[in-house]
Amino acid sequence: MHLNVPYPILRGSIRHLMTRSPQTCRDRVGEIRRRNYSFYRDEVKSLRAVANPDISKIRNIGIMAHIDAGKTTTTERMLYFSGYTRALGDVDDGDTVTDFMAQERERGITIQSAAVTFDWKDHRINLIDTPGHVDFTLEVERALRVLDGAVAVFDASAGVEAQTMTVWRQAEKHKIPCVCFLNKMDKPAASLRYSIDSIKTKLKTIPILLQIPIGSGKSFTGLVDLITRQKLTWQGSSLTYDGRAFETSALQPSDDPDVLQAVSEARATLIEQVADLDDDFAELLLGHYIENFDAVPAGKLQEALRKVTLARKGVPVLCGSSLKNKGVQPLLDAITAYLPAPNERNHDLVRWYKDDLCALAFKVVHDKQRGPLVFVRIYSGSMKAQSAVYNINRNGTERMSRLLLPFADQHIEIPSLSAGNIVLTVGLKQTVTGDTIVSSKASAAAAVRRAQEEAESKSSSQRESSSLALAGVEVPEPVFFCSIEPPTLAKQADLEHALNCLQREDPSLKVRTDPDSGQTILCGMGELHIEIIHDRIKREYNIETHLGPLQVAYRETILQSANATDTLDRTLGDKRHVVTVELAVHALMESSTSCDVTFEEEVKTQLPAVVREAVENGVQSAYLQGPVLGFPVEGVKTVIHHVSLEPGTSAAMVSACVSRCMLKALKLAGGQVLEPVMALEVTVGEEYLSPVLADLAQRRGTICDIQSREENKVLLATVPLAEMMGYSTVLRTLTSGNANFSLELSSYEPMNTQDQNILLNKMAGLA
Ligand SMILES: Nc1nc2c(ncn2[C@@H]2O[C@H](COP(=O)(O)OP(=O)(O)OP(=O)(O)O)[C@@H](O)[C@H]2O)c(=O)[nH]1
Ligand SMILES: [Mg+2]
């Protein structure tokens, strides 16, 4: 066995703090240093055991939730209780394992998803802690893409919050079985009933409660496990009690009658729920336990519950308080008991690779010493260090030097790893998020053959068989942009390098050049996203950049149909290019976000393929810059009625003529600006509701609902993004800090004429 040297990213960020940060950061560095991150070497029994656990014992899971629900705190406790860290890290002190970026430690929020590996009772758990802030939603998406199960964490005093609904939808899209953890049971306002109801109504799923809390608020001391009827209590007497040891005892008739009553009712409900959702279990009950359902063995109940969870017919619900070190061990048990092993998930395409390697790259981080590190999930076959792999998306072969497993903050080098695992690769320079990696071009070709044979025998769709890349990660469109300038022109190349690296890490960051001004433009998911990128360029690449004002990424569409014709007649050198185009643009259905182009049948048959392609390029480039403000166009269908050209005309001239003609047609069709409208959720004390509502009215907000959540009001509204800049500061002032909010893109909506005119004047530099 050999252990690798400690991972440098954490040290790297500490170095940055030390060289460039103010006093507060230095203090924090002190705290981070004091933390003893040592690794329990004894736990790693042999390198073989570390590297390749049995596939049925692997759990690849994600922790997802609304911002601040306690995901990172829960992850930290898991690492501690499983013996991979010696001291408990705290988000508020900025010393957790998974929030290792300087910005995360300073702000106390997670920005990047972080993967950690640990073992729990004979199981290998690969866990990804995801961010809750909506600006980093892509981090959740790409984590879920490669995970087999998820733990949804809730603040038990708030139940289902806005971002929980988003991540839940993401998990549903990937058909990921989930377990719910009602965290923060130590808060006085924590409510089991409210949280369960909100899971039922808002997430439209069946919550299956597995535990009853003992005590509430500050006196929350433990849980009763409804399956085993065991009482678990965390009651250390000393101040340094860390929750590692807890008492387990069978529930006694002498226990608190209220608890006994609650347990008896909740257990009956649990058995009923499982019987409703699993026919075999229902049969077992009716066949053997008809006299007394309660006598059904715990093992049988657990088995049925596992089936129900994997089929996503219901979700087990557990509770606890991560911060107070209560309830995390049973959560770990539930992860191993109810969430699927990799071989219990169905990955269709992978079967064509048989035992050959098929893996998906889902995350890239840049390390100063080792270059890009690529996280991959292995679906079939195995990966070996010092070997070449073939990237299907890039159509190229690359060499991996090393393979690493992230045990807490220590990365252990391993020689190879098999299907079902998640691993960090060193040496892949071209691979980016969403790429499929296989062992060689020949192996990809063999998979194609197998797929085609199957397609022929089963006459399944040809299209399916021709795509051998795993579905990548859907990247949302940015809603904000701003210009970015280096301090001097000499730094432009450095800035470009920094932006290239950051874009590889973060596909939701887009960089383009403004065609008119030549300026570099950053496009991102929100104010915080752009702020973090700006900060990272400063800290990690040592470039002080200047950001222009933050602007909203509008879109454009048309209101009616229009025809246009155009002729381009240009002589370049000794060549004359003459092309005439006639086309029509039509507004598509309201909800359509796409744009397309079709040819009239006669034109299609007459035109050679190369000209058709040039025409299509011309149309697509016209879609990129709308006629009103130059924003991308959507919801338009273009029909090409006529194209004629003289011999010798180049394809580029055809495209240019089509683009010009398109601009004419789009202008005639009456341009309409579409603006991003956000779904807003504000949780606020009742006494501050009026000022918040009055403020929203001024921001062109539409109130959809006002709900009650314990002592607070939850206000649901839609508001144009353009009106929400700096909202967090305003809300804090209006409510003296007694509110929080979340924003999420809802849709692009047409602006009314008055607002559009105000925007046009503003863009033209008028008041
Ligand atoms: N009272 C109480 N507070 C908790 C508990 N768990 C976490 N917190 C606090 O809640 C805040 C957020 O905790 P995090 O673990 O950073 O939450 P998160 O879900 O990772 O947040 P993001 O990653 O930024 O979305 C911190 O101040 C924690 O100390 C808990 O069980 N009880
Ligand atoms: Mg976090």
PDB file of N, CA and C in Angstrom, residues 438-495:
ATOM      1  N   VAL A 438     -13.598   5.986 -23.929  1.00  0.00           N
ATOM      2  CA  VAL A 438     -13.556   4.533 -24.078  1.00  0.00           C
ATOM      3  C   VAL A 438     -12.090   4.121 -24.230  1.00  0.00           C
ATOM      4  N   SER A 439     -11.851   2.786 -24.323  1.00  0.00           N
ATOM      5  CA  SER A 439     -10.441   2.399 -24.267  1.00  0.00           C
ATOM      6  C   SER A 439      -9.686   2.691 -25.562  1.00  0.00           C
ATOM      7  N   SER A 440     -10.359   2.550 -26.714  1.00  0.00           N
ATOM      8  CA  SER A 440      -9.661   2.830 -27.969  1.00  0.00           C
ATOM      9  C   SER A 440     -10.681   3.067 -29.076  1.00  0.00           C
ATOM     10  N   LYS A 441     -10.180   3.537 -30.208  1.00  0.00           N
ATOM     11  CA  LYS A 441     -11.056   3.773 -31.350  1.00  0.00           C
ATOM     12  C   LYS A 441     -11.655   2.439 -31.797  1.00  0.00           C
ATOM     13  N   ALA A 442     -10.841   1.381 -31.696  1.00  0.00           N
ATOM     14  CA  ALA A 442     -11.305   0.057 -32.124  1.00  0.00           C
ATOM     15  C   ALA A 442     -12.454  -0.410 -31.227  1.00  0.00           C
ATOM     16  N   SER A 443     -12.348  -0.101 -29.942  1.00  0.00           N
ATOM     17  CA  SER A 443     -13.405  -0.518 -29.022  1.00  0.00           C
ATOM     18  C   SER A 443     -14.698   0.242 -29.334  1.00  0.00           C
ATOM     19  N   ALA A 444     -14.563   1.526 -29.715  1.00  0.00           N
ATOM     20  CA  ALA A 444     -15.751   2.296 -30.104  1.00  0.00           C
ATOM     21  C   ALA A 444     -16.372   1.683 -31.355  1.00  0.00           C
ATOM     22  N   ALA A 445     -15.491   1.277 -32.307  1.00  0.00           N
ATOM     23  CA  ALA A 445     -15.993   0.681 -33.546  1.00  0.00           C
ATOM     24  C   ALA A 445     -16.712  -0.632 -33.259  1.00  0.00           C
ATOM     25  N   ALA A 446     -16.163  -1.413 -32.315  1.00  0.00           N
ATOM     26  CA  ALA A 446     -16.801  -2.691 -31.963  1.00  0.00           C
ATOM     27  C   ALA A 446     -18.174  -2.433 -31.358  1.00  0.00           C
ATOM     28  N   ALA A 447     -18.256  -1.379 -30.550  1.00  0.00           N
ATOM     29  CA  ALA A 447     -19.547  -1.042 -29.940  1.00  0.00           C
ATOM     30  C   ALA A 447     -20.547  -0.637 -31.015  1.00  0.00           C
ATOM     31  N   VAL A 448     -20.066   0.108 -32.027  1.00  0.00           N
ATOM     32  CA  VAL A 448     -20.949   0.503 -33.132  1.00  0.00           C
ATOM     33  C   VAL A 448     -21.494  -0.752 -33.810  1.00  0.00           C
ATOM     34  N   ARG A 449     -20.575  -1.700 -34.054  1.00  0.00           N
ATOM     35  CA  ARG A 449     -20.999  -2.948 -34.714  1.00  0.00           C
ATOM     36  C   ARG A 449     -22.083  -3.655 -33.910  1.00  0.00           C
ATOM     37  N   ARG A 450     -21.827  -3.791 -32.616  1.00  0.00           N
ATOM     38  CA  ARG A 450     -22.813  -4.480 -31.766  1.00  0.00           C
ATOM     39  C   ARG A 450     -24.150  -3.744 -31.808  1.00  0.00           C
ATOM     40  N   ALA A 451     -24.062  -2.426 -31.751  1.00  0.00           N
ATOM     41  CA  ALA A 451     -25.299  -1.636 -31.749  1.00  0.00           C
ATOM     42  C   ALA A 451     -26.052  -1.838 -33.052  1.00  0.00           C
ATOM     43  N   GLN A 452     -25.293  -1.870 -34.163  1.00  0.00           N
ATOM     44  CA  GLN A 452     -25.955  -2.035 -35.465  1.00  0.00           C
ATOM     45  C   GLN A 452     -26.571  -3.420 -35.593  1.00  0.00           C
ATOM     46  N   GLU A 453     -25.840  -4.420 -35.115  1.00  0.00           N
ATOM     47  CA  GLU A 453     -26.397  -5.781 -35.172  1.00  0.00           C
ATOM     48  C   GLU A 453     -27.707  -5.841 -34.406  1.00  0.00           C
ATOM     49  N   GLU A 454     -27.692  -5.213 -33.249  1.00  0.00           N
ATOM     50  CA  GLU A 454     -28.916  -5.238 -32.442  1.00  0.00           C
ATOM     51  C   GLU A 454     -30.038  -4.473 -33.141  1.00  0.00           C
ATOM     52  N   ALA A 455     -29.641  -3.322 -33.753  1.00  0.00           N
ATOM     53  CA  ALA A 455     -30.648  -2.525 -34.458  1.00  0.00           C
ATOM     54  C   ALA A 455     -31.274  -3.343 -35.578  1.00  0.00           C
ATOM     55  N   GLU A 456     -30.429  -4.123 -36.293  1.00  0.00           N
ATOM     56  CA  GLU A 456     -30.960  -4.928 -37.398  1.00  0.00           C
ATOM     57  C   GLU A 456     -31.887  -6.031 -36.883  1.00  0.00           C
ATOM     58  N   SER A 457     -31.429  -6.705 -35.825  1.00  0.00           N
ATOM     59  CA  SER A 457     -32.238  -7.821 -35.344  1.00  0.00           C
ATOM     60  C   SER A 457     -33.533  -7.340 -34.704  1.00  0.00           C
ATOM     61  N   LYS A 458     -33.469  -6.156 -34.088  1.00  0.00           N
ATOM     62  CA  LYS A 458     -34.680  -5.702 -33.393  1.00  0.00           C
ATOM     63  C   LYS A 458     -35.383  -4.580 -34.150  1.00  0.00           C
ATOM     64  N   SER A 459     -34.807  -4.203 -35.281  1.00  0.00           N
ATOM     65  CA  SER A 459     -35.251  -3.051 -36.061  1.00  0.00           C
ATOM     66  C   SER A 459     -35.512  -1.813 -35.189  1.00  0.00           C
ATOM     67  N   SER A 460     -34.627  -1.637 -34.212  1.00  0.00           N
ATOM     68  CA  SER A 460     -34.772  -0.409 -33.415  1.00  0.00           C
ATOM     69  C   SER A 460     -34.131   0.743 -34.186  1.00  0.00           C
ATOM     70  N   SER A 461     -34.323   1.946 -33.691  1.00  0.00           N
ATOM     71  CA  SER A 461     -33.962   3.110 -34.508  1.00  0.00           C
ATOM     72  C   SER A 461     -32.460   3.185 -34.793  1.00  0.00           C
ATOM     73  N   GLN A 462     -32.145   3.540 -36.023  1.00  0.00           N
ATOM     74  CA  GLN A 462     -30.765   3.643 -36.472  1.00  0.00           C
ATOM     75  C   GLN A 462     -30.053   4.788 -35.764  1.00  0.00           C
ATOM     76  N   ARG A 463     -30.851   5.821 -35.497  1.00  0.00           N
ATOM     77  CA  ARG A 463     -30.274   7.006 -34.900  1.00  0.00           C
ATOM     78  C   ARG A 463     -29.677   6.680 -33.519  1.00  0.00           C
ATOM     79  N   GLU A 464     -30.437   5.826 -32.815  1.00  0.00           N
ATOM     80  CA  GLU A 464     -29.996   5.445 -31.477  1.00  0.00           C
ATOM     81  C   GLU A 464     -28.640   4.742 -31.557  1.00  0.00           C
ATOM     82  N   SER A 465     -28.522   3.852 -32.543  1.00  0.00           N
ATOM     83  CA  SER A 465     -27.301   3.071 -32.607  1.00  0.00           C
ATOM     84  C   SER A 465     -26.112   3.889 -33.093  1.00  0.00           C
ATOM     85  N   SER A 466     -26.388   4.969 -33.830  1.00  0.00           N
ATOM     86  CA  SER A 466     -25.257   5.724 -34.346  1.00  0.00           C
ATOM     87  C   SER A 466     -24.664   6.653 -33.280  1.00  0.00           C
ATOM     88  N   SER A 467     -25.395   6.856 -32.156  1.00  0.00           N
ATOM     89  CA  SER A 467     -24.847   7.719 -31.128  1.00  0.00           C
ATOM     90  C   SER A 467     -24.228   6.868 -30.025  1.00  0.00           C
ATOM     91  N   LEU A 468     -22.910   6.892 -29.977  1.00  0.00           N
ATOM     92  CA  LEU A 468     -22.252   6.043 -28.990  1.00  0.00           C
ATOM     93  C   LEU A 468     -21.728   6.821 -27.802  1.00  0.00           C
ATOM     94  N   ALA A 469     -21.987   8.121 -27.828  1.00  0.00           N
ATOM     95  CA  ALA A 469     -21.557   8.921 -26.694  1.00  0.00           C
ATOM     96  C   ALA A 469     -22.675   8.923 -25.670  1.00  0.00           C
ATOM     97  N   LEU A 470     -22.305   8.850 -24.402  1.00  0.00           N
ATOM     98  CA  LEU A 470     -23.303   8.945 -23.340  1.00  0.00           C
ATOM     99  C   LEU A 470     -23.905  10.343 -23.391  1.00  0.00           C
ATOM    100  N   ALA A 471     -25.177  10.457 -23.015  1.00  0.00           N
ATOM    101  CA  ALA A 471     -25.786  11.790 -23.029  1.00  0.00           C
ATOM    102  C   ALA A 471     -24.967  12.680 -22.106  1.00  0.00           C
ATOM    103  N   GLY A 472     -24.583  13.840 -22.589  1.00  0.00           N
ATOM    104  CA  GLY A 472     -23.727  14.737 -21.801  1.00  0.00           C
ATOM    105  C   GLY A 472     -24.519  15.462 -20.732  1.00  0.00           C
ATOM    106  N   VAL A 473     -24.141  16.666 -20.474  1.00  0.00           N
ATOM    107  CA  VAL A 473     -24.803  17.444 -19.429  1.00  0.00           C
ATOM    108  C   VAL A 473     -25.452  18.646 -20.088  1.00  0.00           C
ATOM    109  N   GLU A 474     -26.716  18.882 -19.769  1.00  0.00           N
ATOM    110  CA  GLU A 474     -27.399  20.033 -20.366  1.00  0.00           C
ATOM    111  C   GLU A 474     -26.914  21.310 -19.699  1.00  0.00           C
ATOM    112  N   VAL A 475     -26.430  22.233 -20.501  1.00  0.00           N
ATOM    113  CA  VAL A 475     -25.912  23.478 -19.937  1.00  0.00           C
ATOM    114  C   VAL A 475     -26.955  24.578 -20.123  1.00  0.00           C
ATOM    115  N   PRO A 476     -27.381  25.204 -19.028  1.00  0.00           N
ATOM    116  CA  PRO A 476     -28.388  26.262 -19.179  1.00  0.00           C
ATOM    117  C   PRO A 476     -27.804  27.491 -19.866  1.00  0.00           C
ATOM    118  N   GLU A 477     -28.668  28.265 -20.521  1.00  0.00           N
ATOM    119  CA  GLU A 477     -28.207  29.486 -21.189  1.00  0.00           C
ATOM    120  C   GLU A 477     -27.967  30.575 -20.150  1.00  0.00           C
ATOM    121  N   PRO A 478     -26.875  31.320 -20.290  1.00  0.00           N
ATOM    122  CA  PRO A 478     -26.622  32.404 -19.325  1.00  0.00           C
ATOM    123  C   PRO A 478     -27.670  33.514 -19.445  1.00  0.00           C
ATOM    124  N   VAL A 479     -27.957  34.177 -18.319  1.00  0.00           N
ATOM    125  CA  VAL A 479     -28.934  35.263 -18.353  1.00  0.00           C
ATOM    126  C   VAL A 479     -28.305  36.635 -18.131  1.00  0.00           C
ATOM    127  N   PHE A 480     -27.055  36.659 -17.738  1.00  0.00           N
ATOM    128  CA  PHE A 480     -26.379  37.929 -17.488  1.00  0.00           C
ATOM    129  C   PHE A 480     -25.103  38.008 -18.319  1.00  0.00           C
ATOM    130  N   PHE A 481     -24.699  39.201 -18.678  1.00  0.00           N
ATOM    131  CA  PHE A 481     -23.376  39.331 -19.291  1.00  0.00           C
ATOM    132  C   PHE A 481     -22.765  40.666 -18.927  1.00  0.00           C
ATOM    133  N   CYS A 482     -21.461  40.756 -19.066  1.00  0.00           N
ATOM    134  CA  CYS A 482     -20.781  42.029 -18.860  1.00  0.00           C
ATOM    135  C   CYS A 482     -19.432  41.969 -19.556  1.00  0.00           C
ATOM    136  N   SER A 483     -18.876  43.145 -19.839  1.00  0.00           N
ATOM    137  CA  SER A 483     -17.572  43.147 -20.493  1.00  0.00           C
ATOM    138  C   SER A 483     -16.503  42.942 -19.424  1.00  0.00           C
ATOM    139  N   ILE A 484     -15.374  42.391 -19.839  1.00  0.00           N
ATOM    140  CA  ILE A 484     -14.255  42.226 -18.896  1.00  0.00           C
ATOM    141  C   ILE A 484     -12.987  42.714 -19.576  1.00  0.00           C
ATOM    142  N   GLU A 485     -12.235  43.532 -18.843  1.00  0.00           N
ATOM    143  CA  GLU A 485     -11.017  44.090 -19.437  1.00  0.00           C
ATOM    144  C   GLU A 485      -9.817  43.826 -18.553  1.00  0.00           C
ATOM    145  N   PRO A 486      -8.689  43.465 -19.162  1.00  0.00           N
ATOM    146  CA  PRO A 486      -7.461  43.296 -18.366  1.00  0.00           C
ATOM    147  C   PRO A 486      -6.925  44.675 -17.996  1.00  0.00           C
ATOM    148  N   PRO A 487      -6.034  44.750 -16.970  1.00  0.00           N
ATOM    149  CA  PRO A 487      -5.513  46.061 -16.555  1.00  0.00           C
ATOM    150  C   PRO A 487      -4.706  46.728 -17.664  1.00  0.00           C
ATOM    151  N   THR A 488      -3.974  45.928 -18.433  1.00  0.00           N
ATOM    152  CA  THR A 488      -3.221  46.481 -19.562  1.00  0.00           C
ATOM    153  C   THR A 488      -3.375  45.518 -20.731  1.00  0.00           C
ATOM    154  N   LEU A 489      -3.131  46.022 -21.911  1.00  0.00           N
ATOM    155  CA  LEU A 489      -3.260  45.158 -23.102  1.00  0.00           C
ATOM    156  C   LEU A 489      -2.316  43.967 -23.034  1.00  0.00           C
ATOM    157  N   ALA A 490      -1.169  44.195 -22.367  1.00  0.00           N
ATOM    158  CA  ALA A 490      -0.165  43.127 -22.272  1.00  0.00           C
ATOM    159  C   ALA A 490      -0.713  41.916 -21.528  1.00  0.00           C
ATOM    160  N   LYS A 491      -1.747  42.143 -20.696  1.00  0.00           N
ATOM    161  CA  LYS A 491      -2.306  41.041 -19.902  1.00  0.00           C
ATOM    162  C   LYS A 491      -3.439  40.315 -20.629  1.00  0.00           C
ATOM    163  N   GLN A 492      -3.783  40.788 -21.834  1.00  0.00           N
ATOM    164  CA  GLN A 492      -4.920  40.195 -22.560  1.00  0.00           C
ATOM    165  C   GLN A 492      -4.731  38.680 -22.769  1.00  0.00           C
ATOM    166  N   ALA A 493      -3.513  38.298 -23.149  1.00  0.00           N
ATOM    167  CA  ALA A 493      -3.276  36.869 -23.411  1.00  0.00           C
ATOM    168  C   ALA A 493      -3.434  36.056 -22.128  1.00  0.00           C
ATOM    169  N   ASP A 494      -2.943  36.616 -21.005  1.00  0.00           N
ATOM    170  CA  ASP A 494      -3.087  35.908 -19.721  1.00  0.00           C
ATOM    171  C   ASP A 494      -4.563  35.756 -19.367  1.00  0.00           C
ATOM    172  N   LEU A 495      -5.309  36.838 -19.628  1.00  0.00           N
ATOM    173  CA  LEU A 495      -6.743  36.793 -19.312  1.00  0.00           C
ATOM    174  C   LEU A 495      -7.427  35.721 -20.156  1.00  0.00           C
TER     175      LEU A 495
END
